[in-house]
Amino acid sequence: MPSLPDIKGPDRNKPLCYDPQRDKFIYYDELIEGTEKIVPLETLTHEQRKKLAAERNRAGSDYTAQVLSGAAHTRDEVTEDILAETDFGKMHTEADLSYLSDLLKQIEEAL
Amino acid sequence: MRKVKVGRLSLKEYAAEKPISVGPTGKLIGPRDVARTRALALTSLDALDPDAKIELALKRNRLEPNFTLGIIGVGLVTKAEVIQHIERETELGREVVKAELNYCNDLMQALAGGAAPRGPKIPKPGAARRVPSRPTDWRWIPPSWWKKWWRYFRNCALFCENTTDGITQSAASYRMSNVHPAFKKKGYCVMLLKGVHDVRTEFASRAKSKRVVYISGIGHGSPTTYTGHLGDPILQVGNYDPAEVKGKVIHLLSCKTAQKLGPDVIKKGASAYAGYYENFTFVWDQPGTPVNETELFWKCDSAFDLMMAHGATAIAAHNVTMAAYKHAIAQVPNTAAATWLTWDRNCFRSPGIDAIYGSKTAKISPWLKHPLAPFMEAEEELPALVAG
């Protein structure tokens, strides 16, 4: 049986889902405690996906991302990129939601 | 000292009594509680408020039998002194609290059976022998002759590592310490282009050699071009001799070369290509975290090289690379590093993804194979010498 991920520190405060009906972000602890359910990413609109990616980025631990053949981006810059939908921002949103999709699948299977 | 079984672990009797976490009601809980109720392990002690962290560390130390810590640069510290340091929140006290919490986090995972997935098995080559044993194709050569001339039977791996750029340097160092030695130990002759030598003129002359069976490196890239020192185009669509790639396996740690350059080298005769379709993106190491985030990226990518060095097929190397990414992602859940490792994994291309990247069964060997001959370079020079 798959195990639940061991999410630590500020990264535990990153929302894993967004419920547009209630305009509410859903967190890891709420999912494992059973107080909230997974809202599939596929049901979100473009704007809602962007909102989720930006909030995840804002809430997580600090970091600097480096494109091998490009610029370094601090966490705050990445948030701005996501909201402004720059090329890097779009790339980040795609990367993060792709990872999130895998993570939610893992959590769903482990619960 | 007597040991007791708690969950899957065997703990010393007093250790089984030491608290390892704080329960939902704020009460300290021990290993038995966590082993009984797996959900109790689904918390991170890093999220506790500072007072609870101190209380947990104090209780753990009080229940420990007498001890003395030896700390380099500080000296000996007794149990009573450690407890005082924690209570007074000195620098040492804070370090002790941090160490206790880190350990408790790990212990909870072990008790809950939720350890991260194991990493893929990447074979480690043994120490290189001074004179390697004769490979199957060359068993007919007398041992005394082999002992003298074995170096001439070797194939080569050609590495182009961009060491002069602040961004690629970290990966280049990792690769030179971890990838190149694996090829050497397997018997390959390793050709290294680094520094100002990582340029096209140096590359082209070496790559044409039939002995070069593997080409790899870290460098900036674009859909059509893999570059070296100061952006010098090492391999560029429409700008190289097919002999530079024919029959070779090529693995490039760079951005976007899977878009055009990868399929192009296959069309020109390379047996397999591996690289990235989009921008390869990594996260710089965050000091203070237990994992070196940057190194995780280099480690995942180099799984392909290590498997090829060991004689695996391109598809086997691909599968192990995917497993290496999966393992790395599980080590840093819900972090920016996990996000970008997922991205890079998804952008990785090789024959395991599509035939435009070559043959799944492509593999390399450290030794020449018939009809190539050990002194082929000299033989090729002969007509010119005779004519001259």
Short mmCIF file of C-alpha atoms in Angstrom, two decimals:
data_model
loop_
_atom_site.label_atom_id
_atom_site.label_comp_id
_atom_site.label_asym_id
_atom_site.label_seq_id
_atom_site.Cartn_x
_atom_site.Cartn_y
_atom_site.Cartn_z
CA MET A 1 0.00 0.00 0.00
CA PRO A 2 1.40 3.43 -0.88
CA SER A 3 2.48 5.49 2.09
CA LEU A 4 1.46 9.06 2.76
CA PRO A 5 4.15 11.60 1.90
CA ASP A 6 6.13 13.03 4.77
CA ILE A 7 5.56 16.72 4.08
CA LYS A 8 7.57 18.93 6.38
CA GLY A 9 7.80 22.51 7.57
CA PRO A 10 6.28 25.36 5.56
CA ASP A 11 5.66 22.99 2.65
CA ARG A 12 2.88 21.46 4.73
CA ASN A 13 1.10 24.80 4.53
CA LYS A 14 0.90 24.71 0.74
CA PRO A 15 -2.67 24.06 -0.40
CA LEU A 16 -3.18 20.87 -2.36
CA CYS A 17 -6.61 21.70 -3.78
CA TYR A 18 -8.88 24.64 -4.42
CA ASP A 19 -12.64 24.54 -4.06
CA PRO A 20 -14.04 27.31 -6.28
CA GLN A 21 -17.57 26.93 -4.85
CA ARG A 22 -16.39 28.12 -1.44
CA ASP A 23 -13.32 30.00 -2.65
CA LYS A 24 -11.34 27.80 -0.25
CA PHE A 25 -7.89 26.30 -0.41
CA ILE A 26 -7.63 22.77 0.95
CA TYR A 27 -4.58 21.63 2.89
CA TYR A 28 -2.80 18.33 3.49
CA ASP A 29 -3.80 18.12 7.15
CA GLU A 30 -7.46 18.64 6.22
CA LEU A 31 -7.28 15.80 3.71
CA ILE A 32 -5.67 13.29 6.06
CA GLU A 33 -7.95 14.26 8.92
CA GLY A 34 -10.88 13.69 6.58
CA THR A 35 -12.41 17.14 7.09
CA GLU A 36 -11.98 17.95 3.39
CA LYS A 37 -12.02 15.95 0.18
CA ILE A 38 -9.78 16.15 -2.87
CA VAL A 39 -11.08 18.51 -5.54
CA PRO A 40 -9.70 17.14 -8.83
CA LEU A 41 -7.42 19.57 -10.65
CA GLU A 42 -9.16 18.75 -13.93
CA THR A 43 -12.32 20.48 -12.70
CA LEU A 44 -10.56 23.83 -12.28
CA THR A 45 -10.59 26.62 -14.84
CA HIS A 46 -7.41 28.22 -16.13
CA GLU A 47 -7.73 31.10 -13.66
CA GLN A 48 -8.42 28.75 -10.74
CA ARG A 49 -5.39 26.63 -11.58
CA LYS A 50 -3.27 29.76 -11.72
CA LYS A 51 -4.65 30.88 -8.35
CA LEU A 52 -3.80 27.51 -6.79
CA ALA A 53 -0.27 27.49 -8.22
CA ALA A 54 0.38 31.05 -7.03
CA GLU A 55 -0.87 30.32 -3.51
CA ARG A 56 1.18 27.12 -3.32
CA ASN A 57 4.25 29.02 -4.33
CA ARG A 58 3.60 31.84 -1.88
CA ALA A 59 2.97 29.53 1.07
CA GLY A 60 5.88 27.13 0.60
CA SER A 61 9.43 27.33 1.87
CA ASP A 62 11.82 29.77 0.29
CA TYR A 63 13.86 28.66 -2.73
CA THR A 64 15.59 29.83 -5.87
CA ALA A 65 14.80 28.05 -9.13
CA GLN A 66 17.37 28.07 -11.89
CA VAL A 67 16.70 27.45 -15.55
CA LEU A 68 19.85 25.77 -16.83
CA SER A 69 20.05 28.08 -19.81
CA GLY A 70 18.20 31.01 -18.30
CA ALA A 71 17.67 33.17 -15.28
CA ALA A 72 17.39 32.36 -11.60
CA HIS A 73 14.01 33.13 -10.04
CA THR A 74 13.36 33.73 -6.36
CA ARG A 75 10.13 32.48 -4.85
CA ASP A 76 8.57 35.96 -4.92
CA GLU A 77 9.55 36.44 -8.54
CA VAL A 78 8.02 33.09 -9.42
CA THR A 79 4.72 34.15 -7.79
CA GLU A 80 4.74 37.31 -9.90
CA ASP A 81 5.58 35.26 -12.99
CA ILE A 82 2.66 32.92 -12.33
CA LEU A 83 0.18 35.75 -11.93
CA ALA A 84 1.52 37.67 -14.93
CA GLU A 85 1.59 34.46 -16.99
CA THR A 86 5.11 35.03 -18.27
CA ASP A 87 6.71 32.09 -20.10
CA PHE A 88 8.43 31.01 -16.92
CA GLY A 89 5.24 31.51 -14.90
CA LYS A 90 3.29 29.29 -17.29
CA MET A 91 6.06 26.70 -17.14
CA HIS A 92 6.00 26.78 -13.36
CA THR A 93 2.22 26.36 -13.21
CA GLU A 94 2.40 23.41 -15.56
CA ALA A 95 5.26 21.83 -13.59
CA ASP A 96 3.65 22.35 -10.21
CA LEU A 97 0.22 21.07 -11.19
CA SER A 98 1.81 18.06 -12.84
CA TYR A 99 3.61 17.29 -9.59
CA LEU A 100 0.46 18.03 -7.59
CA SER A 101 -1.53 15.62 -9.70
CA ASP A 102 0.97 12.83 -8.84
CA LEU A 103 0.94 13.83 -5.16
CA LEU A 104 -2.87 13.83 -4.91
CA LYS A 105 -2.97 10.41 -6.55
CA GLN A 106 -0.48 9.13 -3.96
CA ILE A 107 -2.49 10.63 -1.08
CA GLU A 108 -5.77 9.27 -2.45
CA GLU A 109 -4.31 5.77 -2.69
CA ALA A 110 -2.81 5.92 0.80
CA LEU A 111 -5.91 7.21 2.58
CA MET B 1 20.07 -3.54 28.35
CA ARG B 2 16.76 -5.20 27.57
CA LYS B 3 15.11 -4.40 24.27
CA VAL B 4 11.43 -4.27 23.46
CA LYS B 5 9.66 -4.65 20.16
CA VAL B 6 7.66 -1.61 19.09
CA GLY B 7 6.02 -1.95 15.69
CA ARG B 8 8.72 -3.20 13.35
CA LEU B 9 11.50 -1.74 15.46
CA SER B 10 13.46 -3.07 18.35
CA LEU B 11 14.10 -0.34 20.94
CA LYS B 12 15.95 -0.21 24.22
CA GLU B 13 13.47 -0.35 27.09
CA TYR B 14 14.01 3.26 28.22
CA ALA B 15 13.94 4.46 24.59
CA ALA B 16 10.47 3.00 24.16
CA GLU B 17 9.32 5.30 26.98
CA LYS B 18 10.76 8.51 25.51
CA PRO B 19 8.16 10.68 23.80
CA ILE B 20 8.59 11.21 20.09
CA SER B 21 5.76 13.54 19.23
CA VAL B 22 2.84 15.61 20.43
CA GLY B 23 -0.67 14.19 20.02
CA PRO B 24 -3.80 16.02 18.87
CA THR B 25 -4.66 16.94 22.48
CA GLY B 26 -1.23 18.45 23.09
CA LYS B 27 -0.06 15.48 25.16
CA LEU B 28 3.37 13.98 24.53
CA ILE B 29 3.13 10.59 22.83
CA GLY B 30 5.62 7.73 22.60
CA PRO B 31 6.67 5.14 20.01
CA ARG B 32 3.99 2.67 21.12
CA ASP B 33 1.23 5.23 20.47
CA VAL B 34 2.57 5.92 16.97
CA ALA B 35 2.99 2.23 16.17
CA ARG B 36 -0.61 1.60 17.28
CA THR B 37 -2.18 4.57 15.50
CA ARG B 38 -0.45 5.19 12.19
CA ALA B 39 -2.25 8.49 11.66
CA LEU B 40 -0.31 9.98 14.60
CA ALA B 41 2.79 9.86 12.43
CA LEU B 42 1.16 12.09 9.87
CA THR B 43 2.43 15.22 11.44
CA SER B 44 5.61 17.16 11.10
CA LEU B 45 7.26 18.25 14.31
CA ASP B 46 8.63 21.27 12.47
CA ALA B 47 5.11 22.70 12.61
CA LEU B 48 4.96 22.57 16.45
CA ASP B 49 5.10 25.80 18.37
CA PRO B 50 8.52 26.56 19.92
CA ASP B 51 7.46 25.79 23.52
CA ALA B 52 6.14 22.35 22.55
CA LYS B 53 9.40 21.59 20.74
CA ILE B 54 11.38 22.49 23.86
CA GLU B 55 9.10 20.45 26.11
CA LEU B 56 9.51 17.42 23.87
CA ALA B 57 13.30 17.73 23.75
CA LEU B 58 13.51 18.26 27.54
CA LYS B 59 11.41 15.20 28.31
CA ARG B 60 13.44 13.08 25.92
CA ASN B 61 16.71 14.12 27.50
CA ARG B 62 15.46 13.66 31.06
CA LEU B 63 14.45 10.07 30.30
CA GLU B 64 17.85 9.29 28.81
CA PRO B 65 20.34 7.54 31.13
CA ASN B 66 23.33 9.61 32.12
CA PHE B 67 25.43 10.73 29.14
CA THR B 68 28.14 13.16 28.13
CA LEU B 69 28.28 14.77 24.74
CA GLY B 70 31.62 15.55 23.12
CA ILE B 71 31.28 18.53 20.83
CA ILE B 72 34.14 19.63 18.62
CA GLY B 73 35.02 23.19 19.46
CA VAL B 74 32.92 23.13 22.67
CA GLY B 75 34.19 20.22 24.73
CA LEU B 76 32.30 17.82 26.97
CA VAL B 77 28.73 18.56 28.01
CA THR B 78 26.95 16.48 30.65
CA LYS B 79 23.29 15.49 30.59
CA ALA B 80 22.46 18.11 33.24
CA GLU B 81 24.24 20.78 31.23
CA VAL B 82 22.43 19.76 28.03
CA ILE B 83 19.10 20.15 29.86
CA GLN B 84 20.17 23.58 31.10
CA HIS B 85 21.15 24.63 27.58
CA ILE B 86 17.71 23.57 26.30
CA GLU B 87 15.91 25.42 29.09
CA ARG B 88 17.95 28.59 28.58
CA GLU B 89 17.58 28.34 24.81
CA THR B 90 21.28 28.83 24.20
CA GLU B 91 22.73 28.16 20.76
CA LEU B 92 23.68 24.66 21.83
CA GLY B 93 20.25 24.17 23.39
CA ARG B 94 18.55 25.14 20.13
CA GLU B 95 20.77 22.73 18.22
CA VAL B 96 19.87 19.90 20.56
CA VAL B 97 16.15 20.63 20.09
CA LYS B 98 16.57 20.65 16.32
CA ALA B 99 18.52 17.39 16.38
CA GLU B 100 15.89 15.73 18.57
CA LEU B 101 13.05 16.83 16.31
CA ASN B 102 14.82 15.67 13.15
CA TYR B 103 15.38 12.29 14.68
CA CYS B 104 11.79 12.03 15.98
CA ASN B 105 10.43 12.86 12.53
CA ASP B 106 12.45 10.00 11.04
CA LEU B 107 11.56 7.62 13.84
CA MET B 108 7.85 8.31 13.40
CA GLN B 109 8.08 7.50 9.72
CA ALA B 110 9.93 4.29 10.47
CA LEU B 111 7.31 3.30 13.04
CA ALA B 112 4.46 4.09 10.66
CA GLY B 113 6.15 2.10 7.92
CA GLY B 114 6.04 5.12 5.67
CA ALA B 115 9.63 5.37 4.63
CA ALA B 116 10.37 6.89 1.23
CA PRO B 117 10.53 4.42 -1.66
CA ARG B 118 13.88 2.84 -2.13
CA GLY B 119 16.12 4.24 -4.81
CA PRO B 120 16.77 2.25 -7.95
CA LYS B 121 19.67 -0.14 -7.91
CA ILE B 122 22.42 1.44 -9.94
CA PRO B 123 25.32 -0.96 -10.09
CA LYS B 124 28.57 0.34 -8.72
CA PRO B 125 31.59 -0.70 -10.72
CA GLY B 126 34.29 -2.39 -8.70
CA ALA B 127 37.79 -1.01 -8.50
CA ALA B 128 39.50 -0.84 -11.88
CA ARG B 129 41.94 -3.68 -12.46
CA ARG B 130 45.41 -2.76 -13.55
CA VAL B 131 45.07 -5.13 -16.48
CA PRO B 132 41.44 -5.98 -17.21
CA SER B 133 40.58 -9.52 -18.19
CA ARG B 134 40.22 -10.23 -21.93
CA PRO B 135 36.70 -9.56 -23.22
CA THR B 136 34.90 -12.35 -25.11
CA ASP B 137 35.73 -10.97 -28.57
CA TRP B 138 39.45 -10.97 -27.83
CA ARG B 139 39.90 -14.18 -25.86
CA TRP B 140 42.04 -15.65 -28.63
CA ILE B 141 44.81 -13.11 -27.97
CA PRO B 142 47.69 -14.54 -25.92
CA PRO B 143 47.63 -13.22 -22.33
CA SER B 144 51.16 -11.83 -22.56
CA TRP B 145 50.22 -9.87 -25.66
CA TRP B 146 46.98 -8.63 -24.06
CA LYS B 147 48.88 -7.52 -20.99
CA LYS B 148 51.06 -5.29 -23.13
CA TRP B 149 48.52 -3.93 -25.60
CA TRP B 150 45.10 -3.97 -23.88
CA ARG B 151 44.77 -0.21 -23.91
CA TYR B 152 44.53 -0.27 -27.68
CA PHE B 153 41.38 -2.40 -27.47
CA ARG B 154 39.44 0.15 -25.48
CA ASN B 155 36.45 2.17 -26.57
CA CYS B 156 36.08 5.72 -25.34
CA ALA B 157 33.51 7.92 -23.68
CA LEU B 158 33.77 11.56 -24.68
CA PHE B 159 32.57 14.08 -22.09
CA CYS B 160 32.02 17.76 -22.83
CA GLU B 161 31.54 19.46 -19.48
CA ASN B 162 30.98 23.19 -19.28
CA THR B 163 33.02 24.11 -16.23
CA THR B 164 33.42 27.80 -17.03
CA ASP B 165 29.84 28.83 -16.42
CA GLY B 166 28.51 29.55 -12.92
CA ILE B 167 25.29 27.65 -13.56
CA THR B 168 26.61 24.51 -15.20
CA GLN B 169 29.68 24.27 -12.95
CA SER B 170 27.88 22.51 -10.11
CA ALA B 171 26.59 19.75 -12.38
CA ALA B 172 29.96 19.47 -14.14
CA SER B 173 31.72 18.90 -10.80
CA TYR B 174 29.16 16.29 -9.77
CA ARG B 175 29.52 14.48 -13.08
CA MET B 176 33.33 14.53 -12.99
CA SER B 177 33.29 13.03 -9.49
CA ASN B 178 30.52 10.50 -9.98
CA VAL B 179 30.02 9.69 -13.65
CA HIS B 180 33.47 9.74 -15.26
CA PRO B 181 35.05 7.41 -12.68
CA ALA B 182 32.32 4.84 -13.34
CA PHE B 183 33.28 4.74 -17.02
CA LYS B 184 36.98 4.51 -16.15
CA LYS B 185 36.36 1.64 -13.78
CA LYS B 186 34.43 -0.26 -16.41
CA GLY B 187 37.45 -0.04 -18.70
CA TYR B 188 36.53 2.87 -20.98
CA CYS B 189 39.10 5.39 -22.03
CA VAL B 190 37.66 8.70 -20.84
CA MET B 191 38.18 11.81 -22.96
CA LEU B 192 37.29 14.99 -21.13
CA LEU B 193 36.75 18.37 -22.72
CA LYS B 194 36.42 21.00 -20.00
CA GLY B 195 37.34 24.62 -19.40
CA VAL B 196 38.42 26.40 -22.57
CA HIS B 197 38.79 23.03 -24.32
CA ASP B 198 35.05 22.41 -24.28
CA VAL B 199 34.69 23.76 -27.82
CA ARG B 200 33.66 22.45 -31.23
CA THR B 201 37.16 22.24 -32.76
CA GLU B 202 38.34 19.96 -29.96
CA PHE B 203 35.11 17.97 -30.01
CA ALA B 204 34.81 17.27 -33.75
CA SER B 205 38.24 15.70 -34.15
CA ARG B 206 37.72 13.37 -31.20
CA ALA B 207 34.06 12.52 -31.83
CA LYS B 208 34.86 11.18 -35.31
CA SER B 209 36.94 8.40 -33.83
CA LYS B 210 35.25 5.03 -34.14
CA ARG B 211 36.45 4.31 -30.63
CA VAL B 212 34.13 6.94 -29.19
CA VAL B 213 30.92 5.09 -28.40
CA TYR B 214 29.40 7.45 -25.85
CA ILE B 215 29.08 11.22 -25.81
CA SER B 216 27.73 13.08 -22.81
CA GLY B 217 28.00 16.34 -20.92
CA ILE B 218 26.42 19.34 -19.27
CA GLY B 219 26.04 22.53 -21.27
CA HIS B 220 23.58 25.15 -22.32
CA GLY B 221 21.24 24.09 -25.05
CA SER B 222 18.48 25.11 -27.40
CA PRO B 223 16.28 23.04 -29.72
CA THR B 224 19.01 22.88 -32.35
CA THR B 225 22.28 23.33 -30.45
CA TYR B 226 24.34 21.93 -27.61
CA THR B 227 27.01 24.37 -26.49
CA GLY B 228 30.30 24.42 -24.61
CA HIS B 229 32.67 27.09 -23.33
CA LEU B 230 31.27 30.61 -23.87
CA GLY B 231 28.40 29.28 -25.96
CA ASP B 232 30.58 27.60 -28.58
CA PRO B 233 28.26 25.29 -30.58
CA ILE B 234 29.56 21.77 -30.00
CA LEU B 235 26.75 19.99 -31.87
CA GLN B 236 24.33 21.96 -34.00
CA VAL B 237 21.71 20.76 -36.46
CA GLY B 238 23.12 21.11 -39.98
CA ASN B 239 26.60 21.91 -38.76
CA TYR B 240 28.36 18.63 -38.02
CA ASP B 241 29.77 15.62 -39.81
CA PRO B 242 27.57 12.49 -39.40
CA ALA B 243 30.77 10.58 -38.50
CA GLU B 244 30.76 12.49 -35.20
CA VAL B 245 27.59 10.72 -34.08
CA LYS B 246 27.36 7.53 -36.13
CA GLY B 247 26.76 4.45 -33.98
CA LYS B 248 27.14 6.38 -30.74
CA VAL B 249 24.89 6.85 -27.73
CA ILE B 250 24.51 10.52 -26.81
CA HIS B 251 23.21 11.91 -23.53
CA LEU B 252 23.05 15.67 -23.04
CA LEU B 253 22.17 17.41 -19.80
CA SER B 254 20.97 20.64 -21.33
CA CYS B 255 17.81 22.50 -22.21
CA LYS B 256 15.57 21.60 -25.14
CA THR B 257 17.95 19.58 -27.34
CA ALA B 258 15.36 16.78 -27.50
CA GLN B 259 13.24 19.01 -29.73
CA LYS B 260 15.43 18.99 -32.84
CA LEU B 261 19.04 18.05 -32.16
CA GLY B 262 18.14 14.69 -30.58
CA PRO B 263 16.07 13.40 -33.52
CA ASP B 264 18.66 14.89 -35.90
CA VAL B 265 21.58 12.90 -34.46
CA ILE B 266 19.48 9.74 -34.80
CA LYS B 267 18.77 10.55 -38.45
CA LYS B 268 22.51 11.00 -38.93
CA GLY B 269 23.23 7.53 -37.52
CA ALA B 270 23.50 7.79 -33.71
CA SER B 271 22.14 4.68 -32.03
CA ALA B 272 20.39 6.47 -29.14
CA TYR B 273 19.90 9.95 -27.73
CA ALA B 274 18.76 11.03 -24.26
CA GLY B 275 18.11 14.58 -23.12
CA TYR B 276 15.44 17.14 -22.32
CA TYR B 277 12.61 18.55 -24.39
CA GLU B 278 12.06 21.72 -22.37
CA ASN B 279 14.19 23.91 -20.13
CA PHE B 280 15.99 21.78 -17.55
CA THR B 281 15.27 23.55 -14.29
CA PHE B 282 16.70 22.89 -10.87
CA VAL B 283 16.54 24.36 -7.37
CA TRP B 284 19.64 25.65 -5.64
CA ASP B 285 20.46 23.92 -2.38
CA GLN B 286 18.63 25.34 0.62
CA PRO B 287 21.07 25.48 3.54
CA GLY B 288 19.56 23.99 6.67
CA THR B 289 17.56 21.26 4.95
CA PRO B 290 18.74 17.67 5.39
CA VAL B 291 18.88 17.09 1.62
CA ASN B 292 21.14 18.77 -0.92
CA GLU B 293 18.39 19.74 -3.34
CA THR B 294 20.69 20.67 -6.23
CA GLU B 295 22.54 17.38 -6.08
CA LEU B 296 19.26 15.46 -6.34
CA PHE B 297 18.85 16.84 -9.86
CA TRP B 298 22.35 15.81 -10.97
CA LYS B 299 21.97 12.42 -9.37
CA CYS B 300 18.73 11.67 -11.22
CA ASP B 301 20.10 12.71 -14.59
CA SER B 302 23.35 10.81 -14.18
CA ALA B 303 21.47 7.56 -13.56
CA PHE B 304 21.26 7.26 -17.36
CA ASP B 305 25.05 7.58 -17.74
CA LEU B 306 25.80 5.12 -14.97
CA MET B 307 23.47 2.49 -16.36
CA MET B 308 24.92 2.85 -19.85
CA ALA B 309 28.45 2.59 -18.43
CA HIS B 310 27.41 -0.65 -16.84
CA GLY B 311 26.30 -2.11 -20.15
CA ALA B 312 22.53 -1.61 -19.83
CA THR B 313 20.32 -1.04 -22.86
CA ALA B 314 18.93 2.43 -23.50
CA ILE B 315 15.49 1.32 -22.32
CA ALA B 316 16.87 -0.08 -19.06
CA ALA B 317 18.82 3.14 -18.50
CA HIS B 318 15.65 5.12 -19.19
CA ASN B 319 13.64 3.11 -16.68
CA VAL B 320 16.25 3.50 -13.97
CA THR B 321 16.42 7.24 -14.64
CA MET B 322 12.65 7.47 -14.16
CA ALA B 323 12.93 5.49 -10.93
CA ALA B 324 15.73 7.77 -9.74
CA TYR B 325 13.51 10.81 -10.29
CA LYS B 326 10.62 9.12 -8.48
CA HIS B 327 12.84 8.32 -5.53
CA ALA B 328 14.22 11.86 -5.39
CA ILE B 329 10.74 13.39 -5.57
CA ALA B 330 9.63 11.26 -2.62
CA GLN B 331 12.55 12.58 -0.57
CA VAL B 332 11.33 16.19 -0.75
CA PRO B 333 7.53 15.98 -0.84
CA ASN B 334 5.49 19.09 -1.65
CA THR B 335 8.57 21.28 -2.07
CA ALA B 336 9.72 23.40 -4.99
CA ALA B 337 12.42 20.76 -5.57
CA ALA B 338 9.70 18.11 -6.01
CA THR B 339 7.91 20.34 -8.49
CA TRP B 340 10.99 20.83 -10.66
CA LEU B 341 12.17 17.24 -10.41
CA THR B 342 8.75 16.25 -11.74
CA TRP B 343 9.10 18.75 -14.55
CA ASP B 344 12.53 17.48 -15.56
CA ARG B 345 11.38 13.87 -15.34
CA ASN B 346 8.47 14.66 -17.64
CA CYS B 347 10.77 16.44 -20.11
CA PHE B 348 13.29 13.61 -20.26
CA ARG B 349 13.41 11.94 -23.67
CA SER B 350 15.14 8.79 -24.81
CA PRO B 351 14.31 5.72 -26.90
CA GLY B 352 12.11 4.73 -23.96
CA ILE B 353 9.70 7.50 -24.99
CA ASP B 354 9.85 7.48 -28.78
CA ALA B 355 11.74 5.76 -31.60
CA ILE B 356 12.80 9.18 -32.93
CA TYR B 357 15.36 9.03 -30.12
CA GLY B 358 16.89 5.81 -31.38
CA SER B 359 16.90 2.17 -30.48
CA LYS B 360 15.69 0.85 -27.14
CA THR B 361 18.25 -1.93 -27.35
CA ALA B 362 21.24 0.37 -27.98
CA LYS B 363 24.10 -0.35 -25.60
CA ILE B 364 27.79 0.31 -25.38
CA SER B 365 30.86 -1.70 -24.49
CA PRO B 366 34.25 -0.64 -23.17
CA TRP B 367 35.96 -2.88 -25.72
CA LEU B 368 36.30 -2.75 -29.49
CA LYS B 369 34.23 -5.24 -31.40
CA HIS B 370 35.07 -6.95 -34.70
CA PRO B 371 35.68 -5.78 -37.36
CA LEU B 372 37.32 -2.81 -35.62
CA ALA B 373 40.98 -3.47 -34.97
CA PRO B 374 43.15 -2.19 -32.15
CA PHE B 375 45.57 -0.32 -34.38
CA MET B 376 42.97 1.05 -36.77
CA GLU B 377 44.15 4.63 -36.43
CA ALA B 378 47.65 3.68 -37.56
CA GLU B 379 46.21 1.57 -40.39
CA GLU B 380 44.09 4.48 -41.57
CA GLU B 381 47.16 6.72 -41.65
CA LEU B 382 49.22 4.24 -43.67
CA PRO B 383 48.08 5.15 -47.23
CA ALA B 384 48.91 8.80 -46.59
CA LEU B 385 52.31 7.87 -45.16
CA VAL B 386 53.11 5.60 -48.11
CA ALA B 387 52.00 8.23 -50.63
CA GLY B 388 54.05 10.89 -48.85
#
